[in-house]
PDB file of C-alpha atoms in Angstrom:
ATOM      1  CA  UNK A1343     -48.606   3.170 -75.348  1.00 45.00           C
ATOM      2  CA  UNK A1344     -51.635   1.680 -76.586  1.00 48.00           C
ATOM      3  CA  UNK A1345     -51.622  -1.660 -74.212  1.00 63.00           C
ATOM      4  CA  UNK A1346     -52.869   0.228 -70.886  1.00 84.00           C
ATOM      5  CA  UNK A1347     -55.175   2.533 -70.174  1.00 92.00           C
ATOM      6  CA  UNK A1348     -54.295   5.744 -70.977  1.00 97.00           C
ATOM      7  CA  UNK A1349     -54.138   8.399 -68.405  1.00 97.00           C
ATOM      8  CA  UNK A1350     -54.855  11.556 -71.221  1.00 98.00           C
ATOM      9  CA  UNK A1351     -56.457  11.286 -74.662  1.00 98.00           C
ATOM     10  CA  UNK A1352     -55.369  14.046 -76.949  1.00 98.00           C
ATOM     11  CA  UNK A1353     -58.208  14.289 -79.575  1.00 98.00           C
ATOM     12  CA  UNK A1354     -58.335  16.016 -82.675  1.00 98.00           C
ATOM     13  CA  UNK A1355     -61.102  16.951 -85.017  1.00 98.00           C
ATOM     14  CA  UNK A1356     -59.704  16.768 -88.660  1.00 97.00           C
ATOM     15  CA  UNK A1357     -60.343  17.417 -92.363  1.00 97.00           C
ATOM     16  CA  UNK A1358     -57.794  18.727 -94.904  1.00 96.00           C
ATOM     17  CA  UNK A1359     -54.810  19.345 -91.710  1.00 95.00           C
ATOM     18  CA  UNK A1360     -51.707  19.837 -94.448  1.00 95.00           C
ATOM     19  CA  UNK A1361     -48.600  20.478 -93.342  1.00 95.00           C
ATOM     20  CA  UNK A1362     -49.114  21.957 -89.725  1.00 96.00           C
ATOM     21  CA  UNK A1363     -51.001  18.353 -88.600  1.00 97.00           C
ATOM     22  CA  UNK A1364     -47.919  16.891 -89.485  1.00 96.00           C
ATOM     23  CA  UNK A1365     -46.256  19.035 -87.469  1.00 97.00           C
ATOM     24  CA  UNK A1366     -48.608  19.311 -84.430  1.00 98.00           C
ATOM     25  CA  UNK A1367     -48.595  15.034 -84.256  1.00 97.00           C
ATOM     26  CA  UNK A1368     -45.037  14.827 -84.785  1.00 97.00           C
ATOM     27  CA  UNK A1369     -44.774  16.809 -81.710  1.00 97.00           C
ATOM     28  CA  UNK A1370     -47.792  15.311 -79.710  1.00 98.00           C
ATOM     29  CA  UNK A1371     -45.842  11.978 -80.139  1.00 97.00           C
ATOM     30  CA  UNK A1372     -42.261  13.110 -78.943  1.00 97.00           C
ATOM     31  CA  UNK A1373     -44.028  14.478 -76.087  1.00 98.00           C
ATOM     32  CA  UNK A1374     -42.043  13.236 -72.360  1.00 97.00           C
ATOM     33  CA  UNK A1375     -44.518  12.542 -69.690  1.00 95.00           C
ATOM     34  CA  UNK A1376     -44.713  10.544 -67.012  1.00 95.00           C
ATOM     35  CA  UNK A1377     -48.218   8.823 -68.212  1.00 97.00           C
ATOM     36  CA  UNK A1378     -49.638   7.039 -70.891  1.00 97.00           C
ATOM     37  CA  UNK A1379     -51.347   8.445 -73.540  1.00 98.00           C
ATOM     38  CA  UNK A1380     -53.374   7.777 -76.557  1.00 98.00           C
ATOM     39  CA  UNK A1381     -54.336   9.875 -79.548  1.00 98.00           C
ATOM     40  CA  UNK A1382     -57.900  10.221 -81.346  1.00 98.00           C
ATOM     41  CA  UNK A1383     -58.322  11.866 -85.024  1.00 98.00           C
ATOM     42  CA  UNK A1384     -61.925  12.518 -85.913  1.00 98.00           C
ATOM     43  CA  UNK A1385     -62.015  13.281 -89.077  1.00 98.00           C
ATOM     44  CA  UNK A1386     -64.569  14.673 -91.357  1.00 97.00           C
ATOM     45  CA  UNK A1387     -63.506  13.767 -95.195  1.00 96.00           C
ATOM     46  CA  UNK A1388     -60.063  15.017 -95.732  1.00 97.00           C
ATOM     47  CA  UNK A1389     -58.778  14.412 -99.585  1.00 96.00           C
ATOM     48  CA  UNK A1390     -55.080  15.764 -98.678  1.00 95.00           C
ATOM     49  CA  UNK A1391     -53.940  13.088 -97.782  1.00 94.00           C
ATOM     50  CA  UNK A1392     -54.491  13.321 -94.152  1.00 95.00           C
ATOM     51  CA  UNK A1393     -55.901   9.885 -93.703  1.00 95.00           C
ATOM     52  CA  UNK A1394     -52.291   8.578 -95.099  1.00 94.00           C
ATOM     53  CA  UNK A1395     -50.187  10.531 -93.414  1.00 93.00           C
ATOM     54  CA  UNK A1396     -51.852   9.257 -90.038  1.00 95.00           C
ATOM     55  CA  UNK A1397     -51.455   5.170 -90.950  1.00 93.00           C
ATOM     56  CA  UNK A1398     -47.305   6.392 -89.785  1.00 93.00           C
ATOM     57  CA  UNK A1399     -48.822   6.744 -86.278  1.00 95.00           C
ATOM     58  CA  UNK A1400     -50.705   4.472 -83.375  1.00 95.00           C
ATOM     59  CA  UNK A1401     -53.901   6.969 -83.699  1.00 97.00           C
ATOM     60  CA  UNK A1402     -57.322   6.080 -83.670  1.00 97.00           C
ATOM     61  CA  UNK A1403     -59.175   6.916 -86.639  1.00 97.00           C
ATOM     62  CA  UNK A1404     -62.733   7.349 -86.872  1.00 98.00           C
ATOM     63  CA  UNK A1405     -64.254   8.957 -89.621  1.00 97.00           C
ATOM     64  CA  UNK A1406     -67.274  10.728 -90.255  1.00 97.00           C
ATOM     65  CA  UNK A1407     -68.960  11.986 -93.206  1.00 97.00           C
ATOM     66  CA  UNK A1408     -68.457  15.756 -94.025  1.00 94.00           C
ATOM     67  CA  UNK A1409     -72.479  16.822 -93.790  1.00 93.00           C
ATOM     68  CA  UNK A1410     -72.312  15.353 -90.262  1.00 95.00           C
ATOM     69  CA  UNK A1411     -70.155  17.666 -88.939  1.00 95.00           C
ATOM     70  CA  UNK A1412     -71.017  19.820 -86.541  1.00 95.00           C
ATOM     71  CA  UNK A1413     -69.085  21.999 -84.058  1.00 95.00           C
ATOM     72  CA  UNK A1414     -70.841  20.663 -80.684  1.00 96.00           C
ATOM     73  CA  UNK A1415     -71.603  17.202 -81.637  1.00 97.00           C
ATOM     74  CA  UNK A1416     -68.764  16.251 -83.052  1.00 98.00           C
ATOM     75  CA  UNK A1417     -66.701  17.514 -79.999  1.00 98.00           C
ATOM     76  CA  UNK A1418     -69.025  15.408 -77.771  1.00 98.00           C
ATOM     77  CA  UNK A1419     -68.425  12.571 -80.089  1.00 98.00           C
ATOM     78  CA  UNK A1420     -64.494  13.027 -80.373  1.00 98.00           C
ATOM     79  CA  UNK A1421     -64.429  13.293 -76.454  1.00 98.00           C
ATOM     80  CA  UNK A1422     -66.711  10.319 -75.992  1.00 98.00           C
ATOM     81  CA  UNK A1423     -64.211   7.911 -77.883  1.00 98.00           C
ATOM     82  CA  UNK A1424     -61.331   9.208 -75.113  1.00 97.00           C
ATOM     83  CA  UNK A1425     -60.304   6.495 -72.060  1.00 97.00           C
ATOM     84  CA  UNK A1426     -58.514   8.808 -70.363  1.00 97.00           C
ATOM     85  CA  UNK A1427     -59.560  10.746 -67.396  1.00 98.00           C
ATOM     86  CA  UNK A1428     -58.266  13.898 -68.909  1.00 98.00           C
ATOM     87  CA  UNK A1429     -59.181  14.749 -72.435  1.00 98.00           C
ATOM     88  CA  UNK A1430     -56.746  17.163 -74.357  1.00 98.00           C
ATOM     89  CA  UNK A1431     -58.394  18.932 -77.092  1.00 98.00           C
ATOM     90  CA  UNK A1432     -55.805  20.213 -79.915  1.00 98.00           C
ATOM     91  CA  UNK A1433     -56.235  21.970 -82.968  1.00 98.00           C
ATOM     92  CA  UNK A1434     -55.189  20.486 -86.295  1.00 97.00           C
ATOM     93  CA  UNK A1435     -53.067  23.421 -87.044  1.00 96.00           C
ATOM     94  CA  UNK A1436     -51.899  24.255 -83.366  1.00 97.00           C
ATOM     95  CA  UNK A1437     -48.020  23.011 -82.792  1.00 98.00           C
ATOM     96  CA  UNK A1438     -47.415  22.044 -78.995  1.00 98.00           C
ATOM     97  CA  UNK A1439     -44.131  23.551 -78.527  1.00 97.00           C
ATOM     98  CA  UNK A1440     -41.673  21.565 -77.182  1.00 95.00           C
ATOM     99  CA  UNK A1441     -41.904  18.274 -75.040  1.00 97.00           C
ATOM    100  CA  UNK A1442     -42.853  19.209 -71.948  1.00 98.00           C
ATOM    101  CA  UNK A1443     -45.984  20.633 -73.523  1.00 98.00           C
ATOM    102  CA  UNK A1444     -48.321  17.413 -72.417  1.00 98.00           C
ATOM    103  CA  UNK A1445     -47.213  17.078 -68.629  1.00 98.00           C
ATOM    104  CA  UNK A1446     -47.508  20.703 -68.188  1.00 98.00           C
ATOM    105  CA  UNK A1447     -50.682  20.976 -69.510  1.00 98.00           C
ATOM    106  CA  UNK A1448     -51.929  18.185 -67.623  1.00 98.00           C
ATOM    107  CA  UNK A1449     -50.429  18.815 -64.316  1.00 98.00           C
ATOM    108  CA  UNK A1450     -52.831  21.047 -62.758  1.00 98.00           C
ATOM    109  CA  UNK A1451     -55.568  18.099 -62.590  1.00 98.00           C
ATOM    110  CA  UNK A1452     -53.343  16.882 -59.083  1.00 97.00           C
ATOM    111  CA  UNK A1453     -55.797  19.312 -57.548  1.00 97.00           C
ATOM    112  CA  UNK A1454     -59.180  18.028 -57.617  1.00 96.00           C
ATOM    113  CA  UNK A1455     -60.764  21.063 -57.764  1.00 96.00           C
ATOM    114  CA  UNK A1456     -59.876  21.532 -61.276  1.00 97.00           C
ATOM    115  CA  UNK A1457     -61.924  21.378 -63.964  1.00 97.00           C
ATOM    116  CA  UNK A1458     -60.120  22.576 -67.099  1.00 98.00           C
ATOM    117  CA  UNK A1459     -56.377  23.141 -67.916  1.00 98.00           C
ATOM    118  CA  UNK A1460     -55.912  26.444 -70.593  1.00 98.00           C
ATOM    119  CA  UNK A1461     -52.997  26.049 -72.675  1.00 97.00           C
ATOM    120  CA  UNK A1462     -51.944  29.311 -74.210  1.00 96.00           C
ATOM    121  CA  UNK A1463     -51.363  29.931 -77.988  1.00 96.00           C
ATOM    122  CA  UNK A1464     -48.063  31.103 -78.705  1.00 95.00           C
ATOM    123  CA  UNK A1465     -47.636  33.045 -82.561  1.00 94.00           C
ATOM    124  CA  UNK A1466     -44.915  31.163 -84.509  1.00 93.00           C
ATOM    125  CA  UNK A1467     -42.177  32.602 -85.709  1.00 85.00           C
ATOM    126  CA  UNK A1468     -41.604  30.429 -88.716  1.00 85.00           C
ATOM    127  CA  UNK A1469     -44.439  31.224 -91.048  1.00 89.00           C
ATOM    128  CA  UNK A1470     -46.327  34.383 -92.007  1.00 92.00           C
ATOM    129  CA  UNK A1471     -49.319  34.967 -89.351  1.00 95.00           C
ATOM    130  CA  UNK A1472     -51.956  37.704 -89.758  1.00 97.00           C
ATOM    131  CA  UNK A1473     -50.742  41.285 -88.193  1.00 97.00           C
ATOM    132  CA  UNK A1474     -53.789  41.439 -86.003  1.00 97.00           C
ATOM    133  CA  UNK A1475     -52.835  38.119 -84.321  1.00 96.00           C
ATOM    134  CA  UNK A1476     -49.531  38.511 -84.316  1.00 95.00           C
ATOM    135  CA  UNK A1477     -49.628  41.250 -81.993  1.00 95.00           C
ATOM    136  CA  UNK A1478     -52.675  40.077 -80.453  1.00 94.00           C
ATOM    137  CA  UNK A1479     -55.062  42.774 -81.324  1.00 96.00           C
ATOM    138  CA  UNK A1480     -57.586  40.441 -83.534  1.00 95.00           C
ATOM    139  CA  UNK A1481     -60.010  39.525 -80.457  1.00 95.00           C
ATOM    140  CA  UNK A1482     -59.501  43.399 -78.939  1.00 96.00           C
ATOM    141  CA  UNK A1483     -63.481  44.208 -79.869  1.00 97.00           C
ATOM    142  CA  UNK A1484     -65.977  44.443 -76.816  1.00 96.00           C
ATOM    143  CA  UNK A1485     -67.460  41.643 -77.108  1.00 96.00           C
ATOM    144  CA  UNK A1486     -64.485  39.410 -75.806  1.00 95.00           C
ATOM    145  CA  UNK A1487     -63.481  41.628 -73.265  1.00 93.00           C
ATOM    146  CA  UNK A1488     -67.001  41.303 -71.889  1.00 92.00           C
ATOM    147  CA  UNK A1489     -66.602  37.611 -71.770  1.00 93.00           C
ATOM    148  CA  UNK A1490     -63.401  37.789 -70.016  1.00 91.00           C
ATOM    149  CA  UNK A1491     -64.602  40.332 -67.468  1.00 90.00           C
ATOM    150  CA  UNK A1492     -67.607  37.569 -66.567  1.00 89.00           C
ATOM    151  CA  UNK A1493     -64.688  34.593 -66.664  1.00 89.00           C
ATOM    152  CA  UNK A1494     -61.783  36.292 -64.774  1.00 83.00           C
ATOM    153  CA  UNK A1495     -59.944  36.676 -67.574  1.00 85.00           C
ATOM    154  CA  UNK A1496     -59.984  33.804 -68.931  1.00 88.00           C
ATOM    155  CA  UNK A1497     -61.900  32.680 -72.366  1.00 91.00           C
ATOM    156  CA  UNK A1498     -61.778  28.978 -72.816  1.00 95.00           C
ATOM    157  CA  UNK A1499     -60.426  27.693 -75.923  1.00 96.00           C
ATOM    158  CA  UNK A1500     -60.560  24.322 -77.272  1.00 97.00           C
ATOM    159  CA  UNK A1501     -57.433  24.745 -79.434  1.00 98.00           C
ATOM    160  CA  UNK A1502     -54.920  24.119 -76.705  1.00 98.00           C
ATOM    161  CA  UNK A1503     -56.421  22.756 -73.544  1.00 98.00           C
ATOM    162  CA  UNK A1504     -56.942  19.954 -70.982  1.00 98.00           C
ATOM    163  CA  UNK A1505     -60.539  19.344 -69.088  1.00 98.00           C
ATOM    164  CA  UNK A1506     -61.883  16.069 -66.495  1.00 98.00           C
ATOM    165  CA  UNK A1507     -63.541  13.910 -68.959  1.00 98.00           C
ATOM    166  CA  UNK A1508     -66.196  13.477 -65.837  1.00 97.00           C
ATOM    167  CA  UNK A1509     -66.872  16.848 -65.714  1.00 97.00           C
ATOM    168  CA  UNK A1510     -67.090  17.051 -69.806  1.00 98.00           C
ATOM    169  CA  UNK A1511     -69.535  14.058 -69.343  1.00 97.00           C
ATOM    170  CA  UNK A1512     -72.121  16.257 -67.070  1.00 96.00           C
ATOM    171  CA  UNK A1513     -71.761  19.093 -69.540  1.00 96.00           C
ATOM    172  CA  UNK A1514     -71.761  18.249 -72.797  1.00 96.00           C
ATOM    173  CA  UNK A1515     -71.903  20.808 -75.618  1.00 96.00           C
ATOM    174  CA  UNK A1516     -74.656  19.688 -77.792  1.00 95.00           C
ATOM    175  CA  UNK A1517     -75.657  20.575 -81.243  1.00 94.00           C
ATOM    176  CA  UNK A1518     -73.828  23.758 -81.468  1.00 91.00           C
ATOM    177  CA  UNK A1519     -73.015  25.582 -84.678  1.00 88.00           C
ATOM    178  CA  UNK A1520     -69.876  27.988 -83.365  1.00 89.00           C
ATOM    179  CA  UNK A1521     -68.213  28.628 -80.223  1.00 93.00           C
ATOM    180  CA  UNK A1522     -68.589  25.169 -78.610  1.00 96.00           C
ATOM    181  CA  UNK A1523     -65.894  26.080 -76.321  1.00 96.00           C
ATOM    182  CA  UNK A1524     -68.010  29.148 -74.902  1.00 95.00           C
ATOM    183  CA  UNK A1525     -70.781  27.029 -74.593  1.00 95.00           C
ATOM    184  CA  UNK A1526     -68.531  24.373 -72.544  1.00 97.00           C
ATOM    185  CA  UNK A1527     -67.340  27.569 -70.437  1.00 96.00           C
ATOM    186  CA  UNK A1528     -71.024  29.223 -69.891  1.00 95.00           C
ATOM    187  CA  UNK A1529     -72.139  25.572 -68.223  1.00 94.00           C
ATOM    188  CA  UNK A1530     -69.228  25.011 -66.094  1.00 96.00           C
ATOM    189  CA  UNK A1531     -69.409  28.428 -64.550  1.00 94.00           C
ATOM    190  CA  UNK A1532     -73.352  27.785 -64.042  1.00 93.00           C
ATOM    191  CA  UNK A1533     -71.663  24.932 -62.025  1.00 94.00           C
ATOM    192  CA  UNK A1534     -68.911  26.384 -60.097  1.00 94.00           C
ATOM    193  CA  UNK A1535     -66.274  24.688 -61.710  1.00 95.00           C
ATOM    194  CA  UNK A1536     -62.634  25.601 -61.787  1.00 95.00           C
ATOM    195  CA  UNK A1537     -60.328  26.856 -64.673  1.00 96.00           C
ATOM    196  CA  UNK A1538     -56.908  27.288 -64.580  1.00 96.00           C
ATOM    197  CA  UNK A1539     -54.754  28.889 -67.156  1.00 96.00           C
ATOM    198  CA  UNK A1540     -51.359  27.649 -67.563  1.00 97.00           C
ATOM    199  CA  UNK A1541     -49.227  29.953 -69.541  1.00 96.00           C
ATOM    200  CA  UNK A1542     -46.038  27.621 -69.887  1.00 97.00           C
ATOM    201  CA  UNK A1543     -48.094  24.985 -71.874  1.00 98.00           C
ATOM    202  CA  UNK A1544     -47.690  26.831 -75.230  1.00 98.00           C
ATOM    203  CA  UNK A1545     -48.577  25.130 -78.708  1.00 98.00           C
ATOM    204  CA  UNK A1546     -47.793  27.537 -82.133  1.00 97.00           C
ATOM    205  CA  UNK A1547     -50.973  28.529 -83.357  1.00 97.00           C
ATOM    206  CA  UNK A1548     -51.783  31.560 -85.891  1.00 93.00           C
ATOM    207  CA  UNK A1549     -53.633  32.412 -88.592  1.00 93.00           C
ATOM    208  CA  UNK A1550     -53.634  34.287 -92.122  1.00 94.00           C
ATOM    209  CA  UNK A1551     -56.558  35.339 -94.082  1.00 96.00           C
ATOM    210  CA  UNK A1552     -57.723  37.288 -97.240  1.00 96.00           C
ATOM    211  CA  UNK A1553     -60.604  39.481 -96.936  1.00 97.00           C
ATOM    212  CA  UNK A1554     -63.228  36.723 -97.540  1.00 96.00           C
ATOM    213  CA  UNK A1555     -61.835  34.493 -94.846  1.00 96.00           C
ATOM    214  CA  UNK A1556     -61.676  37.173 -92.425  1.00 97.00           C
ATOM    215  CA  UNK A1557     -65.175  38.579 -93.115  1.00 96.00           C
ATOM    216  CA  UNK A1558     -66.749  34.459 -92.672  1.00 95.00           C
ATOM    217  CA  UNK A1559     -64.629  34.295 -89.868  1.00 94.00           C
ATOM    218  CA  UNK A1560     -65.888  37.303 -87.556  1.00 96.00           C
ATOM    219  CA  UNK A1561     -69.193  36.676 -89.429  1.00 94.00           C
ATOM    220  CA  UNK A1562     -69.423  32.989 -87.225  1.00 94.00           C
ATOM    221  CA  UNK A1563     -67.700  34.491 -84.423  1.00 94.00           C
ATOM    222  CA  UNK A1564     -70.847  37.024 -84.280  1.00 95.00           C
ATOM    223  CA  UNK A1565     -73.450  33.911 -84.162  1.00 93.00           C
ATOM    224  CA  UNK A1566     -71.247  32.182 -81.614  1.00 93.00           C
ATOM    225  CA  UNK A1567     -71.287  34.934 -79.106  1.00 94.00           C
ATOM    226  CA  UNK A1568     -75.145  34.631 -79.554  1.00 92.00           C
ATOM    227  CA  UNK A1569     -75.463  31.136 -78.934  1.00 91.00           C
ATOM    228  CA  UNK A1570     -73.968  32.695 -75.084  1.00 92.00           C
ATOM    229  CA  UNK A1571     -76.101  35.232 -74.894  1.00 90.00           C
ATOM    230  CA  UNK A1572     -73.584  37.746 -75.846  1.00 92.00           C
ATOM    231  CA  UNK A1573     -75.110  40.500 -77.099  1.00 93.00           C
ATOM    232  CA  UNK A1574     -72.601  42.935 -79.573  1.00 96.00           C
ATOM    233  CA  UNK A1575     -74.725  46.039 -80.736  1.00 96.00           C
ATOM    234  CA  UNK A1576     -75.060  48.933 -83.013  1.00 96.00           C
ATOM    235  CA  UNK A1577     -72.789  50.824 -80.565  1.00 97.00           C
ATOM    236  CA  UNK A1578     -70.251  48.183 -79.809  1.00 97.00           C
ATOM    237  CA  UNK A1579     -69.302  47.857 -83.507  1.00 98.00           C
ATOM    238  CA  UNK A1580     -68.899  51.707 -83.837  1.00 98.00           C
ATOM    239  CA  UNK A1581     -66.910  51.946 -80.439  1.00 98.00           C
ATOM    240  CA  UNK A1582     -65.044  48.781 -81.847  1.00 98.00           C
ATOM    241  CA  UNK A1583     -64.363  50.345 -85.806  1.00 98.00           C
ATOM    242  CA  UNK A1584     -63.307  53.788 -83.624  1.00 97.00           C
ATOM    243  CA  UNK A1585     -61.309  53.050 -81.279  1.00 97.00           C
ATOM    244  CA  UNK A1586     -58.551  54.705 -80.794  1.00 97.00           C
ATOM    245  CA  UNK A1587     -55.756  52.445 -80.153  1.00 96.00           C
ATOM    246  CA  UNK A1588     -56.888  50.271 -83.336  1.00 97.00           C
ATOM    247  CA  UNK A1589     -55.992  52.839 -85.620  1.00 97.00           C
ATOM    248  CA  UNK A1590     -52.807  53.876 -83.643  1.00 98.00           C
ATOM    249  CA  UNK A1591     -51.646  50.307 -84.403  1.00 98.00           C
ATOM    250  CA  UNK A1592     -53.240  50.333 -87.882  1.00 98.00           C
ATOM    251  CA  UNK A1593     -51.124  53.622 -88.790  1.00 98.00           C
ATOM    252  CA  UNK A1594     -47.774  51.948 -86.801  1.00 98.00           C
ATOM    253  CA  UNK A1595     -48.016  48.690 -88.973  1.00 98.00           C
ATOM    254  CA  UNK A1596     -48.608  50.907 -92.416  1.00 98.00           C
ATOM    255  CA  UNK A1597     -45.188  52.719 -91.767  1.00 98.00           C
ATOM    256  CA  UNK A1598     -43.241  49.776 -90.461  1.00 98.00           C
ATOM    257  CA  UNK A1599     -44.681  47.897 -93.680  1.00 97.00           C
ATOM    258  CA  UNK A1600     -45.911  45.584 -91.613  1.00 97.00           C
ATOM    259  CA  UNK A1601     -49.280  45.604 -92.301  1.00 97.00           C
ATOM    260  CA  UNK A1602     -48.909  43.875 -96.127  1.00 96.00           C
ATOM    261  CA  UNK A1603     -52.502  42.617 -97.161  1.00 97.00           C
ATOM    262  CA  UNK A1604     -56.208  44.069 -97.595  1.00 98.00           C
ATOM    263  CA  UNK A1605     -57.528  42.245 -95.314  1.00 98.00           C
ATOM    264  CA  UNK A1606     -55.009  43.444 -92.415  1.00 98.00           C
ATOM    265  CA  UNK A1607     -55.769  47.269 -94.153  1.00 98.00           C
ATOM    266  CA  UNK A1608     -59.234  46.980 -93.197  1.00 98.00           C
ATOM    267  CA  UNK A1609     -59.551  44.250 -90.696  1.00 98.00           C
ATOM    268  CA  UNK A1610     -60.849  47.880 -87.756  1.00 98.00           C
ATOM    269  CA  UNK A1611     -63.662  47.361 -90.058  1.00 98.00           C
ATOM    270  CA  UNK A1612     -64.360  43.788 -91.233  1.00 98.00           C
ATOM    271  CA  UNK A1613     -64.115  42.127 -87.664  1.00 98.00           C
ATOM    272  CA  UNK A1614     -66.719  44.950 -86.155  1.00 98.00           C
ATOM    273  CA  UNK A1615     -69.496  44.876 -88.687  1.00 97.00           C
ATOM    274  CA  UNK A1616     -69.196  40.987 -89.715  1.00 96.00           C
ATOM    275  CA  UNK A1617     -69.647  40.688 -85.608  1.00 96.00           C
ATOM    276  CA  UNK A1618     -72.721  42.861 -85.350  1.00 96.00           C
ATOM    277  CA  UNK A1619     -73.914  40.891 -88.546  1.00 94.00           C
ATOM    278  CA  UNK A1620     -74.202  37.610 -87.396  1.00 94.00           C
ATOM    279  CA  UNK A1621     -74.611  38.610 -83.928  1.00 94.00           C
ATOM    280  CA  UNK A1622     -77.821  40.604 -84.840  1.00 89.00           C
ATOM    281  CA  UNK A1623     -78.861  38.251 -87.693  1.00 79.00           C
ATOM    282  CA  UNK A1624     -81.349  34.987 -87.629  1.00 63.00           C
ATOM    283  CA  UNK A1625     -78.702  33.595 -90.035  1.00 68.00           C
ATOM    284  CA  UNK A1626     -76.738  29.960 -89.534  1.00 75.00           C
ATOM    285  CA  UNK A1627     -72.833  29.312 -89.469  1.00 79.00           C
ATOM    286  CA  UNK A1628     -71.516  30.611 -92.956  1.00 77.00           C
ATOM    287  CA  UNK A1629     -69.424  27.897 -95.100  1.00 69.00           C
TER     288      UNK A1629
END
């Protein structure tokens, strides 16, 4: 695989992957397509043992020390070290699932008016995942939906997608401190370039948190959206922490027992006021 030119680069950014990395490459690498392709691990000071788990595979390893890290940069940087024309970015802990996952992804680039590729994150059914993701109610505040409206419906995600590494090269990302893959999606649309979602190119991906994680989480996801000039205010978090349908589900998941944790109790009103606070704040990405 590694003798020709590759026609897609899958790249990862890495540190501390566990147990779903192993999964996600073991399926990247029984992938069936109908091109070459390589794989690229950036990885920024895993102590898991990551970095052994990866010498079973023909990856490219290039590592980086932790306090370089950064969200834009080193995206720029991981792309950069791709040959192939397309670039596939992957999250560590996102599973393609199935084999067909890389040649569907990758097929819409026979058009050359496409840009970017979406892949579509499917909630696995083998692990415990948050309530609010797993019936897709985490990203329901006003914010996103705003985005979406500007975007067609479509918010670009580097955890499962494919993108012309020409078109990444006239756009790169920059330093960037959260929501690289907004940024990437604010400067194509400046440009008038295409993205195509492709729902059959699924990879597992899901999350669980406690309240701490959760709070950090929508804390960063506040900044982000004002890195894009999304602006979430005083009245968007009180629409968000009141809206209706939120506590509809909130009271369904209490008597089905789904809803098991304290962060999934109060996540109507962690993710709202976490949002307006790093969205309103002067503050930097939280740790």
């Amino acid at each position: 695989m590694n003798s020709i030119t590759p026609k897609a680069s899958i790249i990862y950014l890495t540190k501390n992957g566990g147990e779903l990395f192993r999964q996600s490459l073991d399926s990247v690498f029984h992938q069936e397509c109908d091109f070459p392709f390589e794989v690229v691990v950036v990885d920024s000071g895993s102590t898991d043992g990551t970095l052994e788990f990866l010498e079973r595979y023909p990856v490219r390893l290039v590592q980086i020390a932790p306090g370089e890290f950064n969200f834009g940069l080193t995206r720029d940087y991981g792309f950069s070290l791709g040959a192939g024309e397309i670039i596939v970015s992957l999250s560590q802990d996102a599973v393609p699932a199935g084999s067909a996952w890389l040649q569907t992804l990758c097929t819409p680039f026979a058009d050359p008016e496409v840009a970017v590729a979406q892949g579509v994150e499917a909630i696995p059914g083998d692990r415990e995942v948050f309530f609010w993701d797993r019936i897709r109610l985490s990203y329901y505040t006003r914010e996103t939906v705003r985005w979406k409206m500007r975007h067609e419906g479509v918010g670009l995600s580097f955890v499962n997608c494919a993108l012309r590494k020409s078109v990444w090269m006239e756009n790169p990302m920059g330093p960037v401190e959260m929501s690289e893959d907004k940024i990437f999606q604010r400067n194509l649309a400046r440009h008038g370039h295409r993205i195509v979602l492709v729902p059959e190119a699924e990879a597992w991906h899901g999350h669980q948190y406690d309240r701490r994680s959760l709070e950090k989480r929508s804390r960063n996801e506040g900044l982000g959206w004002r890195l894009v000039d999304i602006d979430y205010s005083r009245r968007d978090m009180l629409l968000d922490i009141f809206h209706p349908l939120i506590w509809a589900v909130l009271v369904y998941g209490l008597v089905t027992l789904q809803v098991r944790t304290s962060a999934e109790l109060l996540f109507p009103w962690i993710r709202p006021l976490n949002l307006y606070r790093g969205n309103r704040s002067g503050g930097r990405y939280v740790q």
